[in-house]
Structure formats: C-alpha cells, structure tokens
Coordinates of C-alpha atoms and ligand atoms in Angstrom, one line a residue:
M1 CA 188.3 -9.4 218.0
P2 CA 186.9 -10.7 214.7
V3 CA 185.1 -8.4 212.2
V4 CA 181.9 -8.9 210.3
N5 CA 183.4 -9.0 206.8
D6 CA 182.0 -10.3 203.5
A7 CA 182.9 -13.9 204.3
V8 CA 180.9 -13.8 207.6
K9 CA 177.9 -12.1 205.9
T10 CA 178.0 -14.8 203.2
W11 CA 178.1 -17.5 205.7
L12 CA 175.2 -15.9 207.7
S13 CA 173.0 -15.4 204.7
S14 CA 173.4 -18.9 203.4
H15 CA 172.5 -20.3 206.8
V16 CA 169.5 -18.0 207.2
E17 CA 168.3 -19.4 203.8
R18 CA 168.8 -22.9 204.9
G19 CA 166.6 -22.4 208.0
F20 CA 169.2 -22.2 210.9
S21 CA 167.7 -20.4 213.9
P22 CA 169.0 -17.0 215.1
A23 CA 170.1 -18.6 218.4
V24 CA 172.2 -21.2 216.7
L25 CA 173.9 -18.6 214.5
V26 CA 174.5 -16.3 217.4
D27 CA 176.1 -19.2 219.4
A28 CA 178.3 -20.1 216.4
M29 CA 179.6 -16.5 216.1
V30 CA 180.2 -16.2 219.8
D31 CA 182.1 -19.5 219.7
A32 CA 184.2 -18.0 217.0
G33 CA 185.2 -15.1 219.2
F34 CA 182.6 -12.4 218.2
E35 CA 181.2 -10.2 221.0
S36 CA 177.7 -11.4 221.8
E37 CA 176.1 -8.0 221.2
L38 CA 177.7 -7.8 217.8
A39 CA 176.7 -11.4 217.0
R40 CA 173.1 -10.7 217.9
A41 CA 172.9 -7.5 215.9
T42 CA 174.5 -9.1 212.9
V43 CA 172.3 -12.1 212.9
N44 CA 169.2 -9.9 213.4
A45 CA 170.2 -7.8 210.5
S46 CA 170.5 -10.9 208.3
F47 CA 167.0 -12.0 209.2
N48 CA 165.4 -8.6 208.9
T49 CA 166.9 -7.4 205.7
A50 CA 166.4 -9.8 202.9
E51 CA 168.0 -7.3 200.6
A52 CA 171.1 -7.0 202.7
A53 CA 171.3 -10.8 202.9
S54 CA 171.1 -11.3 199.1
A55 CA 173.7 -8.5 198.6
A56 CA 176.0 -10.3 200.9
V57 CA 175.6 -13.5 199.0
A58 CA 176.3 -11.7 195.7
D59 CA 179.5 -10.3 197.3
A60 CA 180.8 -13.7 198.2
P61 CA 184.6 -13.3 198.2
C62 CA 186.7 -16.3 199.2
G63 CA 189.8 -15.7 197.2
I64 CA 191.3 -19.1 198.2
D65 CA 192.5 -21.0 195.2
T66 CA 191.1 -24.4 195.5
A67 CA 191.1 -25.1 191.8
A68 CA 192.5 -28.5 190.9
G69 CA 195.7 -26.7 189.9
E70 CA 198.9 -28.0 191.5
Y71 CA 200.0 -26.5 194.8
H72 CA 203.0 -24.3 194.2
Y73 CA 205.8 -24.8 196.8
D74 CA 207.1 -21.3 197.4
P75 CA 209.9 -21.1 200.1
A76 CA 208.6 -21.8 203.6
P77 CA 209.4 -18.8 206.0
V78 CA 211.4 -21.0 208.4
A79 CA 215.1 -20.1 208.3
A80 CA 217.7 -22.3 206.5
G81 CA 220.4 -24.1 208.4
N82 CA 220.8 -26.8 211.0
L83 CA 220.6 -24.4 214.0
I84 CA 218.1 -21.6 214.2
R85 CA 218.4 -18.7 216.7
A86 CA 214.7 -18.4 217.7
Y87 CA 214.4 -15.2 219.8
D88 CA 216.1 -16.4 223.1
R89 CA 217.0 -20.0 222.2
D90 CA 219.1 -22.0 219.8
V91 CA 216.8 -24.6 218.2
K92 CA 218.2 -27.7 216.4
V93 CA 216.7 -28.8 213.0
L94 CA 216.3 -32.6 212.8
M95 CA 214.5 -33.1 209.5
R96 CA 213.0 -31.2 206.6
C97 CA 210.4 -32.4 204.1
E98 CA 209.6 -30.3 201.0
R99 CA 206.3 -31.7 199.8
P100 CA 204.4 -31.1 202.1
Q101 CA 206.5 -28.6 203.9
I102 CA 207.5 -30.1 207.3
V103 CA 210.3 -29.3 209.7
A104 CA 211.1 -31.3 212.8
F105 CA 213.0 -29.6 215.7
A106 CA 214.7 -30.4 219.0
D107 CA 215.3 -28.1 221.9
V108 CA 212.5 -25.6 221.3
M109 CA 211.6 -25.6 225.0
S110 CA 213.5 -26.5 228.1
D111 CA 212.3 -29.4 230.4
A112 CA 211.3 -26.8 233.0
E113 CA 209.1 -24.9 230.5
C114 CA 207.5 -28.1 229.4
D115 CA 206.7 -29.1 233.0
E116 CA 205.4 -25.6 233.7
M117 CA 202.9 -25.8 230.8
I118 CA 201.7 -29.3 231.9
D119 CA 201.3 -28.2 235.5
R120 CA 199.4 -25.1 234.5
S121 CA 197.1 -27.0 232.2
R122 CA 196.2 -30.1 234.2
P123 CA 193.5 -28.4 236.2
L124 CA 192.1 -26.6 233.2
L125 CA 191.6 -29.5 230.8
K126 CA 188.3 -29.9 228.9
R127 CA 187.4 -32.5 226.2
S128 CA 188.7 -31.2 222.8
T129 CA 186.4 -30.1 220.1
T130 CA 186.6 -29.7 216.3
V131 CA 185.0 -27.1 214.0
N132 CA 181.5 -28.3 212.7
P133 CA 181.8 -28.1 208.9
Q134 CA 178.2 -26.9 208.5
N135 CA 177.7 -24.3 211.2
G136 CA 181.2 -23.5 212.5
S137 CA 180.4 -24.5 216.1
H138 CA 182.9 -26.4 218.2
D139 CA 181.7 -30.0 218.6
V140 CA 183.0 -32.9 220.7
I141 CA 183.6 -35.8 218.2
A142 CA 185.1 -39.3 218.2
N143 CA 187.9 -38.2 215.8
R144 CA 189.5 -36.2 218.5
T145 CA 189.7 -37.8 221.9
S146 CA 192.1 -35.5 223.7
E147 CA 191.5 -32.9 226.4
G148 CA 192.7 -29.4 226.1
A149 CA 193.2 -25.9 227.6
W150 CA 193.4 -22.6 225.7
Y151 CA 195.5 -19.6 226.6
H152 CA 195.0 -16.1 225.4
R153 CA 197.9 -14.7 223.5
G154 CA 200.3 -12.7 225.7
A155 CA 198.3 -13.6 228.8
D156 CA 201.5 -13.4 231.0
P157 CA 205.2 -12.8 230.6
F158 CA 206.0 -16.6 230.5
L159 CA 203.6 -17.2 227.6
E160 CA 204.6 -14.0 225.9
R161 CA 208.2 -15.2 225.9
L162 CA 207.3 -18.6 224.4
E163 CA 205.1 -16.9 221.8
K164 CA 208.0 -14.6 220.7
R165 CA 210.3 -17.7 220.4
F166 CA 207.7 -19.6 218.4
A167 CA 207.0 -16.6 216.1
S168 CA 210.8 -16.2 215.5
L169 CA 211.1 -19.9 214.7
M170 CA 208.1 -19.9 212.3
N171 CA 209.3 -16.5 211.0
W172 CA 205.7 -15.3 211.3
P173 CA 204.4 -12.3 213.3
V174 CA 203.3 -12.9 216.9
D175 CA 200.1 -11.0 216.3
H176 CA 199.1 -13.4 213.5
G177 CA 199.1 -16.3 216.0
E178 CA 196.1 -17.9 217.8
G179 CA 196.4 -18.4 221.5
L180 CA 198.4 -21.5 222.6
Q181 CA 196.4 -24.7 223.1
V182 CA 197.7 -27.5 225.4
L183 CA 196.4 -31.0 224.8
R184 CA 196.6 -34.2 226.8
Y185 CA 196.0 -37.6 225.3
G186 CA 195.6 -40.7 227.5
V187 CA 196.1 -44.3 226.4
G188 CA 194.0 -44.9 223.2
A189 CA 193.4 -41.2 222.6
E190 CA 194.2 -39.9 219.1
Y191 CA 193.5 -37.1 216.6
R192 CA 192.5 -38.8 213.3
A193 CA 193.8 -37.5 210.0
H194 CA 192.6 -33.9 209.3
F195 CA 193.6 -30.6 207.9
D196 CA 194.4 -27.6 210.1
Y197 CA 193.2 -25.1 207.5
F198 CA 189.5 -24.2 207.2
P199 CA 188.3 -26.0 204.1
P200 CA 186.8 -23.2 201.9
S201 CA 184.1 -25.5 200.6
Q202 CA 182.6 -25.9 204.1
T203 CA 180.2 -23.3 205.3
G204 CA 181.5 -23.4 208.9
S205 CA 184.9 -22.1 207.8
A206 CA 183.8 -18.6 206.9
V207 CA 182.9 -17.6 210.4
H208 CA 186.4 -18.7 211.7
M209 CA 188.1 -16.9 208.9
G210 CA 186.4 -13.7 209.9
R211 CA 189.2 -13.3 212.4
G212 CA 192.7 -13.4 210.9
G213 CA 191.8 -15.2 207.7
Q214 CA 193.0 -18.6 206.8
R215 CA 195.4 -20.7 208.9
V216 CA 198.7 -21.0 207.1
A217 CA 201.0 -23.1 209.3
T218 CA 201.1 -25.1 212.6
L219 CA 203.8 -25.7 215.2
V220 CA 203.1 -28.8 217.4
L221 CA 205.3 -28.8 220.5
Y222 CA 205.9 -32.0 222.5
L223 CA 205.8 -31.4 226.2
N224 CA 206.7 -35.0 227.3
D225 CA 208.3 -38.2 226.1
V226 CA 205.6 -40.8 225.2
A227 CA 206.4 -44.4 226.2
A228 CA 204.8 -45.8 223.0
G229 CA 202.6 -44.4 220.1
G230 CA 201.4 -40.8 219.8
E231 CA 203.4 -39.9 216.7
T232 CA 202.3 -37.0 214.5
F233 CA 201.8 -38.6 211.1
F234 CA 201.5 -37.3 207.5
P235 CA 199.9 -40.1 205.5
E236 CA 200.2 -38.5 202.1
C237 CA 204.0 -38.5 202.3
G238 CA 204.6 -41.4 204.8
V239 CA 206.4 -39.2 207.4
S240 CA 205.8 -39.5 211.1
V241 CA 207.4 -37.6 213.9
A242 CA 207.9 -39.2 217.3
P243 CA 207.1 -37.0 220.4
R244 CA 210.2 -36.0 222.3
R245 CA 210.0 -33.6 225.2
G246 CA 211.0 -30.1 224.1
G247 CA 210.9 -30.9 220.4
A248 CA 208.4 -29.7 217.8
V249 CA 207.1 -30.2 214.3
Y250 CA 206.2 -27.4 212.0
F251 CA 204.1 -27.7 208.8
R252 CA 202.9 -25.2 206.3
Y253 CA 199.8 -25.5 204.1
M254 CA 199.0 -22.2 202.6
N255 CA 201.3 -20.5 200.1
E256 CA 201.6 -16.9 199.0
K257 CA 199.0 -17.5 196.2
R258 CA 196.6 -18.6 198.9
Q259 CA 196.5 -22.2 197.6
L260 CA 196.0 -24.9 200.2
D261 CA 198.2 -28.0 200.3
S262 CA 196.2 -31.2 200.6
L263 CA 199.4 -33.2 201.3
S264 CA 199.4 -31.5 204.7
L265 CA 196.8 -34.0 205.9
H266 CA 198.1 -35.2 209.3
G267 CA 197.0 -36.7 212.6
G268 CA 198.1 -37.7 216.1
A269 CA 198.4 -41.5 216.3
P270 CA 196.8 -43.3 219.3
V271 CA 198.9 -43.3 222.5
L272 CA 199.8 -46.9 223.2
E273 CA 201.5 -46.4 226.6
G274 CA 201.8 -43.5 229.0
E275 CA 200.3 -40.1 228.2
K276 CA 201.1 -37.5 225.6
W277 CA 201.1 -33.7 226.2
I278 CA 201.4 -31.3 223.3
M279 CA 201.0 -27.6 222.8
T280 CA 199.8 -26.2 219.4
K281 CA 200.4 -22.8 217.8
W282 CA 198.3 -22.1 214.7
V283 CA 199.1 -19.1 212.7
R284 CA 196.9 -17.1 210.4
E285 CA 197.5 -15.2 207.2
G286 CA 196.5 -11.9 208.8
L287 CA 196.2 -10.1 212.1
F288 CA 194.5 -12.4 214.7
A289 CA 193.3 -9.6 217.1
Ligands
LIG301 O1 198.8 -34.5 218.7 C1 199.3 -34.4 217.6 O2 200.3 -34.9 217.3 C2 198.6 -33.6 216.6 C3 198.7 -34.0 215.3 C4 198.0 -33.2 214.4 C5 197.8 -32.4 216.9 C6 197.2 -31.7 215.9 N1 197.3 -32.1 214.6 C7 196.4 -30.5 216.1 O3 196.2 -30.2 217.3 O4 196.0 -29.9 215.1
LIG302 ZN1 196.3 -30.8 213.2

C-alpha cells in the first residue's frame, strides 16, 4: 500500500493550487493504489489547510538527479556470464549492451508457462493505459494500442515461482517488484517510444512514486513467436530485440546515484502479422508493498 509522503503532498498541493477538483485528485490517488478513505482524507486536508499545503510545497523532496550531467553507468545487477541460474531455471544470455544497459535472454520461461499465462489472461484483457503526465491518472491513448491484464504480486504459487525466477535474474528483491502485467498486441498494435521511469518533471509522477519510489529496471518477457514485427526497439542505440517465445529483454535506467538514463527510450514496434503476447515486470528502487 502506498504512503502519503512528501512527494505525494507536493503533488497534491500543486494540483490544488492549479484548480483540480477534489474528486479528480481522489481518483488519481485511488488509481495509484491508495485506499479510498486515505485518499479522501489526504485530499480534504490539502484543501482545508492552506498552511499544510504550503508547507508541503516547501518540503518538496525529489532527490532524482536530472541535471544535464552525464549518466554514470555503474554495474547493472544482472549476473555476469553466458548462463545464469535464475532461482529454478538456467537462463541463456544472448546479447548485452552497455549504454543503455540492455540484456537479452532465451529460455526464461518454458512453452507451457508461456501458454498458461496467455490462457489465463485472454479473458481478462482490457485496453492498456498510460500515466497521465499532469494528474497521474491512467489514460487510454493512441500511443499504446495493446490490451492488458494485471496480476497482484504473489497471487498464487504459479505466479510466485515466476516472480522469484525473475527477481533472481534481475538480481533485485521480489518485494521491490510491481505485479506482473500481460499484454496482447494484434496486427497494427504498438507501444510508441517511451520511458518506463516516471519523469520527475511531470506532476503525475509523484503520486506513482509514493509507492516504492522510482522504477529502476524492466524485464519484458515474450510469451509467443510473432510472425512479423513486434520488436522491442531502443532508438537511441539502434538496438532491437525480436520476440521469441520464452525469451526476454532486461533494461535498466536508474543508477545508484538515482540518475535516469534517457538512452533507455524504447518501444514495441507495430505487429505486422499474427499477434504478440508479452509479460512485463517493472521493479522499483524501494519496497513496493
Ligand atoms: O511490447 C514491447 O515490446 C514493449 C516495449 C517497451 C513493452 C513495453 N515497453 C512496456 O510495457 O513498457
Ligand atoms: Zn516500456
């Protein structure tokens, strides 16, 4: 459950000042995972106590280093070598890129595990959303034309085992991970170039970072072979990864100094033939409880 920290208070007070209604702010907080009672109480407090609101603004934290300074590539947590023992499975390393930090893998999931995730998700699919930069709400937009299903972390033993494997592969604690998300792209569907981190300059980011802090890395798992198209592309370094069932691509965009790597810009290319199923694991800098 997210907490009302200084970043959330700052986000709230700036939106109160700009004339957002209490209902919109409560909805944005509930979308970000806050309990509705807590959201209502916090929003009411922001409206009622001008003093508290201005104090929150003065406290603005946001330690993210977005200065023009160069991103420092400290070692990525993923283990070295061509074969990585990830909890219960040997995973093959296919490719590593240092700037930005990208690692492509084969054999992260078995065919049966991929099929199970697709079968479970098909009836649950809803049109995907992205984070609104102004108010933090989840919006349907043309940039992201997939459909998705979310799973709570540790929801059952099958998911728990996959999460332990992914955590071991990413070398990042299970409890810093968001729940898994499965996405389906039909012909023509795509996810245009974007960052997975919450841009600190956007007001909508603070509310998401209230729970677990910034995103630091992503693992995209491919659940099927795609007949044509659907590559995950990184335009700043000219790399693209073709979807292969059971494979995955890892990329990291926040270092230990909390700088964010703009070279991690990436997208999902349009599917040209067939369909594309992926599963995404995003991990945070802190506990995502
Ligand atoms: O579908 C993809 O390949 C893809 C690419 C980039 C998915 C995401 N990002 C994402 O879900 O963040
Ligand atoms: Zn992404």
